[in-house]
XYZ file of C-alpha atoms in Angstrom:
604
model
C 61.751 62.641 81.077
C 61.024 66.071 81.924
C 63.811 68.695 81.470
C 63.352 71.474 83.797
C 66.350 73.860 83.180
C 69.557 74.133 81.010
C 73.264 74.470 82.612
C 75.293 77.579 82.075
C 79.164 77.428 82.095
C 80.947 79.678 84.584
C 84.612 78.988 83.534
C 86.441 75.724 82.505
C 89.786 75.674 84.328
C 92.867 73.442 82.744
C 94.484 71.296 84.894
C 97.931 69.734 83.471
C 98.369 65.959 84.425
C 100.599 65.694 87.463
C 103.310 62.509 87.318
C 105.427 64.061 89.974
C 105.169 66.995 92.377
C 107.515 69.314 90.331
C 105.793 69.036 86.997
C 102.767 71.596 87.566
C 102.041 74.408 89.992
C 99.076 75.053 89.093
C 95.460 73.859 90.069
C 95.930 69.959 91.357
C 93.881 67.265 91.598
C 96.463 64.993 92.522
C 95.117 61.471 92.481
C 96.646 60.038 95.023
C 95.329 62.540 97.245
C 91.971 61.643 96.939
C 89.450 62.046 98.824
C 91.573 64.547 100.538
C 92.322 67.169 97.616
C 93.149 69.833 99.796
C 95.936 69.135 101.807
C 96.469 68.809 105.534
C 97.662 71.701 107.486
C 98.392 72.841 110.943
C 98.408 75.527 113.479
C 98.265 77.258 116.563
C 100.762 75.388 118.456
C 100.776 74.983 122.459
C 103.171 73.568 123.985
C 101.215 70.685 124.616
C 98.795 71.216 121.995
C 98.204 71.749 117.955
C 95.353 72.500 115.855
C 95.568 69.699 112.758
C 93.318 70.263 109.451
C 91.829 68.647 106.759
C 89.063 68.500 104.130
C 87.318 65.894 102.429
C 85.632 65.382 98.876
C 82.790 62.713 99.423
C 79.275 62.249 98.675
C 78.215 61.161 101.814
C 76.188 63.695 103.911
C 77.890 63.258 107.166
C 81.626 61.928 107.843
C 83.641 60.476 110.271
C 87.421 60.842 109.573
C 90.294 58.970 111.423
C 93.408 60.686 112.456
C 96.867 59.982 114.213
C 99.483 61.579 115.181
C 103.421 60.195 115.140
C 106.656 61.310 115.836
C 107.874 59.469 112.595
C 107.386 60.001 109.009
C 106.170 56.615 108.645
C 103.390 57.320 111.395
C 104.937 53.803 113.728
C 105.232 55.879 116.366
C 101.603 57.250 117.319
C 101.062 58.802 120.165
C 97.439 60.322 119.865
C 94.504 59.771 117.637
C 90.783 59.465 117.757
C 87.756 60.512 115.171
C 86.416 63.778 114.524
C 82.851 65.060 112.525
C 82.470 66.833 110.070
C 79.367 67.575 107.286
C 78.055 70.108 104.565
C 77.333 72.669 107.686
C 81.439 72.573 107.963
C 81.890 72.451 104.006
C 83.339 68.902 104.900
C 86.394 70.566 106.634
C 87.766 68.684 109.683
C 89.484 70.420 112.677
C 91.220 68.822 115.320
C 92.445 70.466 118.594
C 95.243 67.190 119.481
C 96.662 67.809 123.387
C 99.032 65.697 125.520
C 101.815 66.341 123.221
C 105.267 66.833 124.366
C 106.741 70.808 123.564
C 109.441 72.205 121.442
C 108.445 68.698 119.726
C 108.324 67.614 115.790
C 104.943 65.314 114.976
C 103.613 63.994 111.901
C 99.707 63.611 111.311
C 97.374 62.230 108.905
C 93.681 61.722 108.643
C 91.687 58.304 107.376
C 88.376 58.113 105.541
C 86.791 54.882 104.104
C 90.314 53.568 103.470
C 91.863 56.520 102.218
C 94.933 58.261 103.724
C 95.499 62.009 103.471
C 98.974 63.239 102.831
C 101.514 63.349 106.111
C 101.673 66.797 107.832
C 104.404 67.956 109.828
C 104.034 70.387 112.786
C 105.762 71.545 115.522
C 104.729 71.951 119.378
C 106.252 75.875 121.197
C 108.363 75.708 123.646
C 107.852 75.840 127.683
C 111.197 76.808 128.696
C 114.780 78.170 127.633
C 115.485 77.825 123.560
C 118.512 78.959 122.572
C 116.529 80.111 119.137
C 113.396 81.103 117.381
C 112.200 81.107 113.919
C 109.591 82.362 111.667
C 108.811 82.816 108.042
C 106.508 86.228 107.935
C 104.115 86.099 104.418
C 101.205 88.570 103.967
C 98.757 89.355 101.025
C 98.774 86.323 98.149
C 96.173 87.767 95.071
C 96.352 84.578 93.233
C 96.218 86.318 89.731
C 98.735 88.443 90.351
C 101.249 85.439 90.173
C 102.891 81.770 91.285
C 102.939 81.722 94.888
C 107.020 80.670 94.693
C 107.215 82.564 97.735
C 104.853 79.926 99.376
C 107.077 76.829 98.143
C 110.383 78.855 98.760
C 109.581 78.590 102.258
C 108.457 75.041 102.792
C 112.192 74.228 101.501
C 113.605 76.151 104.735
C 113.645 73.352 107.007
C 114.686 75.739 109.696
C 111.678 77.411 110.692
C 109.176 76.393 113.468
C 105.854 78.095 112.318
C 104.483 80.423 109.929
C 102.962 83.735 110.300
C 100.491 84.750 108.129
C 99.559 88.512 108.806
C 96.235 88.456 106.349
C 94.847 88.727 103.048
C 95.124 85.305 102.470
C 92.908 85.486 99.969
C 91.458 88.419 97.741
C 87.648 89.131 97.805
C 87.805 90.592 94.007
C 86.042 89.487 91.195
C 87.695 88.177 88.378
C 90.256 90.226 86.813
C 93.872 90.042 84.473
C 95.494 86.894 85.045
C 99.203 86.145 84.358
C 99.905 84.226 81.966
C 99.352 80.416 82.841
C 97.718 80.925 86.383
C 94.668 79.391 86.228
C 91.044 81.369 86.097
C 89.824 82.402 89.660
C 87.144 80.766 90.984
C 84.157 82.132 91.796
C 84.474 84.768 88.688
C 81.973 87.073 91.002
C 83.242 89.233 93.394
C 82.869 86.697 96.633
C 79.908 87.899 99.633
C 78.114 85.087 100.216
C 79.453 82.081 102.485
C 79.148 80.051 99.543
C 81.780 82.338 97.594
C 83.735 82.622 100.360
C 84.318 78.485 100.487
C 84.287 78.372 96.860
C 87.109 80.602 96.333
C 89.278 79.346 99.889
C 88.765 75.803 97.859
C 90.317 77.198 94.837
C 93.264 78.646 96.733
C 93.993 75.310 98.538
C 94.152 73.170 95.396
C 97.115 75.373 94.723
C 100.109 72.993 95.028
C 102.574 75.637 96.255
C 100.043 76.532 99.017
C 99.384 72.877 100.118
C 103.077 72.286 100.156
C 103.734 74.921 102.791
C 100.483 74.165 104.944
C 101.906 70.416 104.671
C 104.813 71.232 106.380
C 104.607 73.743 108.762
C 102.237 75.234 111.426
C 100.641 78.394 110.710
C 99.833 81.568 113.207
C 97.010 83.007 110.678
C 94.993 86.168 111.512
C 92.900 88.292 108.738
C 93.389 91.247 107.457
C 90.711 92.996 104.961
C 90.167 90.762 101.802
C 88.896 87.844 103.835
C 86.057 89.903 104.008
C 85.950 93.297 101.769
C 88.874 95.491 100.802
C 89.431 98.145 103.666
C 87.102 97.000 106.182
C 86.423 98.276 109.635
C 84.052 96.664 112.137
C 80.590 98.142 110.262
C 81.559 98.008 106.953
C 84.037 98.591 104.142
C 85.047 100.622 101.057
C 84.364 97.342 99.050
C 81.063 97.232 100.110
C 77.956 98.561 98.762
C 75.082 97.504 100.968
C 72.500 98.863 98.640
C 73.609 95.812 95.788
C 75.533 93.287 98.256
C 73.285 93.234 100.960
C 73.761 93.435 105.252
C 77.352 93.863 105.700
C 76.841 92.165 108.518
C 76.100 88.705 107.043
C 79.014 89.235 104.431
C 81.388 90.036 107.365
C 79.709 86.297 109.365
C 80.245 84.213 105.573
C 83.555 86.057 105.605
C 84.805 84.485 109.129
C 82.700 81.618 109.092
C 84.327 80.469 106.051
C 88.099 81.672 107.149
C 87.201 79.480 110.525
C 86.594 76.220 108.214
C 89.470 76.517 106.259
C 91.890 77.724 108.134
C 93.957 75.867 111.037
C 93.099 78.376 113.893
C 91.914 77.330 117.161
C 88.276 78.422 117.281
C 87.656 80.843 119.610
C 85.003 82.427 121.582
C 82.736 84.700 119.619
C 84.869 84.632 116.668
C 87.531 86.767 118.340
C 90.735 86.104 116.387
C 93.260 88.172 118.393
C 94.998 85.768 120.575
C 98.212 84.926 122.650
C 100.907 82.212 121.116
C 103.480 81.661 123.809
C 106.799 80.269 122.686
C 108.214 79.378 126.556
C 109.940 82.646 128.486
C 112.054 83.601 124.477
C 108.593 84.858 122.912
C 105.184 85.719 123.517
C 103.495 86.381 120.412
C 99.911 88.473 120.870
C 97.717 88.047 117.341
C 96.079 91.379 116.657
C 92.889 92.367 114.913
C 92.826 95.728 113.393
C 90.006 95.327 111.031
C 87.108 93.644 112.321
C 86.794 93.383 115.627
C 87.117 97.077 117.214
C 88.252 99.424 114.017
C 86.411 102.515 113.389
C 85.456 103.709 109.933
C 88.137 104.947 108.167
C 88.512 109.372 107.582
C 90.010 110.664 104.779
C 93.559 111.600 105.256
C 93.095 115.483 105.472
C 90.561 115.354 108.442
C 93.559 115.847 111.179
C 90.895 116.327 113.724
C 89.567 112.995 113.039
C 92.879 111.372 113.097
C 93.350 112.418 116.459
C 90.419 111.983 118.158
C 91.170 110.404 121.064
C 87.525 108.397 120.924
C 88.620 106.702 116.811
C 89.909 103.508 117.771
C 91.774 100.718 115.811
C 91.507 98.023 117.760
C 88.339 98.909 120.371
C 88.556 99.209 124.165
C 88.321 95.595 124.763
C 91.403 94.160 122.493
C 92.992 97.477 123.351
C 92.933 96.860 127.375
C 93.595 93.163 126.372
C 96.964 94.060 124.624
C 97.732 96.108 127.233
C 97.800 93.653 129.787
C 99.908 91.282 128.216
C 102.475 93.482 127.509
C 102.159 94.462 130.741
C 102.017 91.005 132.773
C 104.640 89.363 130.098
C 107.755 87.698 131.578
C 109.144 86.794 128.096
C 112.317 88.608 126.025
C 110.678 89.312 123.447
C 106.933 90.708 122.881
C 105.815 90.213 119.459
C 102.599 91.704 117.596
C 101.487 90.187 114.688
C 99.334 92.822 113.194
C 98.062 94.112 109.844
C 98.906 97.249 108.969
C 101.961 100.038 109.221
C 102.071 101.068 112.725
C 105.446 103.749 111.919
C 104.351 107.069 111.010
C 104.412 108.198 107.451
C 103.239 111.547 107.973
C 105.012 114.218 105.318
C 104.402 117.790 106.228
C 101.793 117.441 108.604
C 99.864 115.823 105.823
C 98.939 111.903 106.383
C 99.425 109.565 103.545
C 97.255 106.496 104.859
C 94.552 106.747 107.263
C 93.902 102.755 106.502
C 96.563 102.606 108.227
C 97.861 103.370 112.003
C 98.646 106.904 111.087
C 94.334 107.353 110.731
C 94.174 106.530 114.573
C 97.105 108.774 115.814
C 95.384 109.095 119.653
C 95.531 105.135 119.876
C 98.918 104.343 118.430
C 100.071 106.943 121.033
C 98.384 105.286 124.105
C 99.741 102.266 123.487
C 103.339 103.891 122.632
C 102.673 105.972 126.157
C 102.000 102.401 128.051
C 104.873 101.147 126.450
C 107.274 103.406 127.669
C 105.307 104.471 131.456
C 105.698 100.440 132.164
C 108.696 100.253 130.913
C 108.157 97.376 128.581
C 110.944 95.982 126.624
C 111.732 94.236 123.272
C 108.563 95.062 121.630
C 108.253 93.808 118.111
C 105.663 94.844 115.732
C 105.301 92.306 112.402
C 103.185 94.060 110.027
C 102.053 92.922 106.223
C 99.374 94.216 104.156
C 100.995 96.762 102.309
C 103.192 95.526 99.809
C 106.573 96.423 100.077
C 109.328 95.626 102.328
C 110.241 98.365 105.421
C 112.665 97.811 109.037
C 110.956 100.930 111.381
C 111.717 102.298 114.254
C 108.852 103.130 116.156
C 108.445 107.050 117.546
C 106.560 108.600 119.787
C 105.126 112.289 118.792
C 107.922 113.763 120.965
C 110.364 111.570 119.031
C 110.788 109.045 121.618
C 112.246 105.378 121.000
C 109.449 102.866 121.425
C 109.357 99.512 119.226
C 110.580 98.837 115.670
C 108.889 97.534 113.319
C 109.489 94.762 110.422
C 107.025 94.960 107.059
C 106.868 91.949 105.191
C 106.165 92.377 101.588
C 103.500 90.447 99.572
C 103.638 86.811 98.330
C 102.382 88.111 94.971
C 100.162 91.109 95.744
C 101.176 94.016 93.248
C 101.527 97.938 94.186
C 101.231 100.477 91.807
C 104.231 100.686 88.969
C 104.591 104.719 90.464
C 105.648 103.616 94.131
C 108.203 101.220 92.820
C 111.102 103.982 92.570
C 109.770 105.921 95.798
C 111.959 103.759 98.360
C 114.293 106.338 97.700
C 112.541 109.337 98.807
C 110.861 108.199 101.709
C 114.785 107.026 103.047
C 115.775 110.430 102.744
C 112.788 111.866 104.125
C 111.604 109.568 106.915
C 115.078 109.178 109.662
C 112.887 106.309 111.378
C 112.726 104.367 108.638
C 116.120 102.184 108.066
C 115.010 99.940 105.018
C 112.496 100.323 102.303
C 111.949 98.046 99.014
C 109.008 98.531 97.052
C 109.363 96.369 93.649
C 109.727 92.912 94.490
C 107.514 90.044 96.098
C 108.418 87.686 98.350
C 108.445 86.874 103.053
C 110.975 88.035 105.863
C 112.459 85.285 108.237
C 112.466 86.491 111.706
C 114.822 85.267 114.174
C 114.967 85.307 118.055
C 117.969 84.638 120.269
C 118.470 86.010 123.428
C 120.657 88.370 122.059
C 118.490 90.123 119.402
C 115.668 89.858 117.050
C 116.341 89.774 113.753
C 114.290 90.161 110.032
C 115.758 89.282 106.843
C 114.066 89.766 103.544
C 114.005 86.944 101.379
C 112.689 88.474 97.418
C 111.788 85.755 94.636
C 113.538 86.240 91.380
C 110.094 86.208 89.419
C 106.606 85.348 90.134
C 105.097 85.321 86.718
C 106.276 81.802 85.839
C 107.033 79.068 88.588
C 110.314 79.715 89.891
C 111.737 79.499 93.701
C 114.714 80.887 93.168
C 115.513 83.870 95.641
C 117.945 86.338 97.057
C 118.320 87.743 100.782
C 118.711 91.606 99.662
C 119.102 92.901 103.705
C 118.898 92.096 107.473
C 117.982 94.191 110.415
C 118.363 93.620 114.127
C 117.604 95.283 117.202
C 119.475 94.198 120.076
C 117.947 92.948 123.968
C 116.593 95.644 125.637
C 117.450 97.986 122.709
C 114.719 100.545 120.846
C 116.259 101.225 117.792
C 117.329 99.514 114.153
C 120.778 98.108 113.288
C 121.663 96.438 110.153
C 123.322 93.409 110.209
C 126.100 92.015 108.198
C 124.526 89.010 107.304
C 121.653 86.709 107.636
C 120.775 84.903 111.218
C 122.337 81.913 111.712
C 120.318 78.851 112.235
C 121.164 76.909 115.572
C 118.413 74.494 115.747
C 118.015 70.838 114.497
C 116.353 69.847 110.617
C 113.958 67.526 111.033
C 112.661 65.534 108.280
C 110.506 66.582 105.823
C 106.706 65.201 106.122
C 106.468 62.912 102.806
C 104.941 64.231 99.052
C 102.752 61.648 98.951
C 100.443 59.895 101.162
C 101.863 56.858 99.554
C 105.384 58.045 100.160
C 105.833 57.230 96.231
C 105.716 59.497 93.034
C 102.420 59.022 91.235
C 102.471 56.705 88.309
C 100.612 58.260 84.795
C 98.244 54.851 85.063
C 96.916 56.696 88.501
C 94.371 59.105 88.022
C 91.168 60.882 89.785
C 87.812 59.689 89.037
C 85.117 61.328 88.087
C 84.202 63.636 91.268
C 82.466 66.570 92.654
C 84.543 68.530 94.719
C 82.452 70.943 96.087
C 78.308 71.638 95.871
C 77.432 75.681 97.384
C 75.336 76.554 98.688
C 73.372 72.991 100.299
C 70.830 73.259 101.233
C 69.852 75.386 98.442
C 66.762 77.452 97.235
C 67.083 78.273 93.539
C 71.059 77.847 92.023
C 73.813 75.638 92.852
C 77.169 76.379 91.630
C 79.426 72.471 91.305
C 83.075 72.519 91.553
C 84.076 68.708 89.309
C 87.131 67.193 88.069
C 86.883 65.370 84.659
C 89.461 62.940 83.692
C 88.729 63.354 80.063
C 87.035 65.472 78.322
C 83.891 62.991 77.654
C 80.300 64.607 77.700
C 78.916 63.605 81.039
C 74.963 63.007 81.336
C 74.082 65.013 84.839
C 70.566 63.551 86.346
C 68.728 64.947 89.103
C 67.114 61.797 90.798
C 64.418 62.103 93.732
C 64.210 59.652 96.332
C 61.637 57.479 94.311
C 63.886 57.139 91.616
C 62.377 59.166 89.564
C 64.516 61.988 86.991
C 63.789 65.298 87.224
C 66.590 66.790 85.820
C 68.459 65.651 82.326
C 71.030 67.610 80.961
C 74.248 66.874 78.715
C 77.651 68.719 79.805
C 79.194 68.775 76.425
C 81.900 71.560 76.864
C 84.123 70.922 79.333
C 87.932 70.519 79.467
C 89.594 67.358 81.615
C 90.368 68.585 85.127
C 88.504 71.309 87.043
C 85.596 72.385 85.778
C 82.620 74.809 87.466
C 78.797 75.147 86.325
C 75.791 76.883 87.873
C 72.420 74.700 88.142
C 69.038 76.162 88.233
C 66.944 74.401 90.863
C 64.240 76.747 91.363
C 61.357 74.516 90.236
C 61.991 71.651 92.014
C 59.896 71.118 95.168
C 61.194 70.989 98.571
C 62.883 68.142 99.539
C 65.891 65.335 98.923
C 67.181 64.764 96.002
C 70.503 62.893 94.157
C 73.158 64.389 91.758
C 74.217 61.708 88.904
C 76.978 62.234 87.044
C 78.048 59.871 84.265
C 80.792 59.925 81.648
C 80.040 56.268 80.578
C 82.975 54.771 82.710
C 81.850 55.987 86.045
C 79.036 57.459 88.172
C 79.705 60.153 90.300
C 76.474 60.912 92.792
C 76.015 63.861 95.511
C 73.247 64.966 97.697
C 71.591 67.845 97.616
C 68.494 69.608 99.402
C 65.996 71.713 97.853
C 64.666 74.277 100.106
């Protein structure tokens, strides 16, 4: 045998055996998951319509999956199913847009492949008429070093929410840096820019337990913020982006969205434009904004005032700007809501601008849309903002002073800020009149509440997010009344009104998992493949055996012999050298002397 190159270790990730849901929030390779690792999730609901999602680990080179769709836990009850396609072009993921569902409507799904069952997801259809009540968890910005996503899993306990909605930065571009203590090693270690790093490191984030519980049980309204693609991004480029040593920003910003479009339960739209409507019948019309990608100009620095009034700088480009105008205009609902990135309220401080990331660094086109607010006379906007942090209840101005929106900022899942702006919520109270709340120094989501009475945001913070722990306290609430422009605080948190459906089950088998149950040997991921010179694997180990990798051509013949002797039971990454194999078809063997794992692969 002929031994053409030698493995090098990336990083060897612990995984802690799982026996029960609660015993390990880390990485999890649950086995009775399998071949479905990752979860199910859901999103985008219609009224007669929801996206479902799901991804599976196989070694076959094209899929068909099964899936159904029940109004019972048990899935008796099925209403809708069919088979959907998926292959290494779609990193195995499997979307699924199901219609002729009833609205305002509870449904369980799951997916089938080669006898396996994913876990039971739970998702929820929008209204198409009169609700007494609406209600949504609001998360933004999860770095998954920077803590335990117990915000996630604090959520999925609710049971008296119908969607979530993500305002970006669900995941962090950044290469490896501190980890808390016990959160497992990122994955890739590189700073991600190819579409290969991009699906590597979504994977990583979806094995997260906390994560998969909350995509299990709700729908999610996702859009993007920066770190999908590069820290501060605009439409032709970004201050994490050098293209002299990272190459066309232009193909990091496609691997960026093409790999967000996989793994994410968003209803795939035309030409990759993410900004959307959600209606939720005549109580709310939610409109999905982009303000990085799709029509942003490049970001000035905060001194150039003539720059940050230009009246040609745009944030979200003539097309999604006209766009949004229209359906504020044309909307018939009581409340309008944006879902949008980042802080629309001015934090301007002597003239002097603080953020020009942010809508303060495109004053002329925060004021057009303020002016067409007010010359229509458009009522009961609502403007949901994340990606900074910390926790803030605006009221929206004008330049002249004039009443427009308000605003609710959701603070991070576990995103950090700097340990200088934690005591500053205290300075910018007592200089800033239009802002009513500000909390800088604790992590956690805002539940947002609709009646036809008011809108109301209370902020939910977790006790800690350096160890796994979902306990929480509601530290304020903040309302604006129908047809009102300005803050109130309440004296309490919203009440819920609606019905509590039943959770979607743990387990696909609907019972805890035994210690004799365990995953196999398996590859859970192969990037890129096709392939020209490396592959980087993604494997779980049940022990920590050596395992004898072959590289097998279609003859039979091995290329490739290597030993994996360091390695640690559960998930485990290496980087393969393939560059002097020819062109062609080839097999992956791996072998712990119990079981043979085998994947293919293509040299190009």
């Amino acid at each position: 045998m002929r031994k053409l190159l030698s493995l090098s270790f990336l990083f060897l990730l612990h995984f802690a055996y799982a026996q029960d849901y609660n015993s390990n929030k880390r990485l999890s390779v649950d086995p009775a998951l399998a071949p479905f690792y990752h979860g199910v999730a859901s999103g985008d609901p219609l009224s007669d319509a929801v996206i479902i999602w799901t991804r599976v680990t196989t070694q076959d080179p094209s899929i068909t999956v099964n899936w159904a769709i029940a109004t019972d836990t048990s899935m008796q009850n099925i209403v809708n199913s069919g088979t959907a396609n998926s292959n290494a072009s779609l990193d195995y993921t499997v979307k699924v847009d199901v219609t002729g569902l009833n609205p305002a409507s509870t449904y369980y799904y799951q997916f089938e492949y080669d006898g396996a069952h994913s876990l039971i997801g739970r998702t929820k259809t929008a209204p198409n008429a009169a609700v007494d009540q609406l209600r949504f968890a609001v998360v933004s910005c999860s770095r998954y070093e920077d803590g335990f996503f117990n915000a996630y899993e604090s959520i999925a306990w609710h049971n008296d929410i119908d969607a979530v909605i993500h305002l970006g930065d669900y995941i962090y571009e950044y290469a490896v840096g501190t980890t808390i203590a016990d959160r497992d090693t990122l994955q890739p270690p590189n700073e991600i820019i190819t579409l290969e790093d991009y699906r590597i490191r979504h994977a990583h984030y979806r094995l997260d337990e906390q994560l998969r519980l909350l995509q299990q049980q709700y729908a999610m309204i996702t859009t993007w913020d920066d770190h999908e693609t590069a820290n501060n991004s605009w439409t032709g480029g970004a201050d994490n982006h050098d293209p002299g040593t990272e190459g066309s920003w232009a193909n990091r910003k496609a691997a960026g969205i093409q790999a967000y479009m996989e793994w994410l339960p968003v209803r795939q739209p035309m030409n990759n434009l993410i900004y959307r409507v959600i209606e939720y019948g005549p109580l709310a019309k939610i409109m999905v904004l982009d303000t990085r990608l799709e029509g942003r100009d490049e970001q000035v620095d905060a001194t150039n005032t003539q720059a940050i009034n230009d009246t040609a700088r745009t944030i979200l480009g003539k097309v999604q700007f006209d766009w949004l105008n229209d359906n504020l205009s044309n909307s018939t609902s009581t409340w309008n809501v944006l879902a949008q990135q980042v802080m629309m309220a001015s934090l301007q401080f002597g003239g002097q601008t603080f953020n020009s990331d942010q809508w303060d660094g495109y004053n002329a086109d925060r004021e057009k849309l303020y002016a067409h607010i007010l010359d229509n006379n458009i009522e009961n906007v609502v403007v949901l903002t994340g990606d900074i942090h910390t926790s803030w209840a605006n009221n929206l101005e004008n330049n002249a002073g004039d009443s427009v929106a308000v605003e609710f900022v959701s603070t991070s899942i576990t995103s950090s800020v700097p340990d200088f702006l934690s005591g500053l919520s205290g300075f910018v109270l007592n200089n800033f009149d239009h802002v009513k709340y500000a909390k800088f120094d604790q992590r956690g989501y805002n539940i947002l509440t609709l009646d036809s009475r008011k809108a109301q945001t209370d902020f939910y913070f977790m006790n800690t997010i350096s160890e796994v722990d979902t306990g929480k306290e509601m530290l304020a609430s903040w309302y604006v009344p129908n047809t009102g422009r300005q803050l109130k605080e309440a004296t309490g948190p919203a009440e819920y009104t609606g019905e509590k459906k039943p959770f979607a089950p743990l387990n696909p088998k609907q019972t805890s998992v035994s210690i004799e149950e365990r995953v196999p040997l398996t590859i859970l991921g192969v990037y890129p493949n096709p392939a020209e010179t490396y592959l980087q694997m993604q494997y779980y180990s049940p022990n920590q055996r050596k395992i004898q990798l072959q590289v097998i051509d279609l003859n039979g013949r091995v290329l490739i012999q290597e030993e994996i002797n360091r390695h640690q039971q559960g998930v485990n990454y290496l980087q393969m050298d393939i560059s002097k194999l020819a062109k062609g078809t080839y097999w992956v063997h791996f072998n712990n002397g119990e079981e043979t794992y085998q994947k293919q692969i293509v040299k190009l």
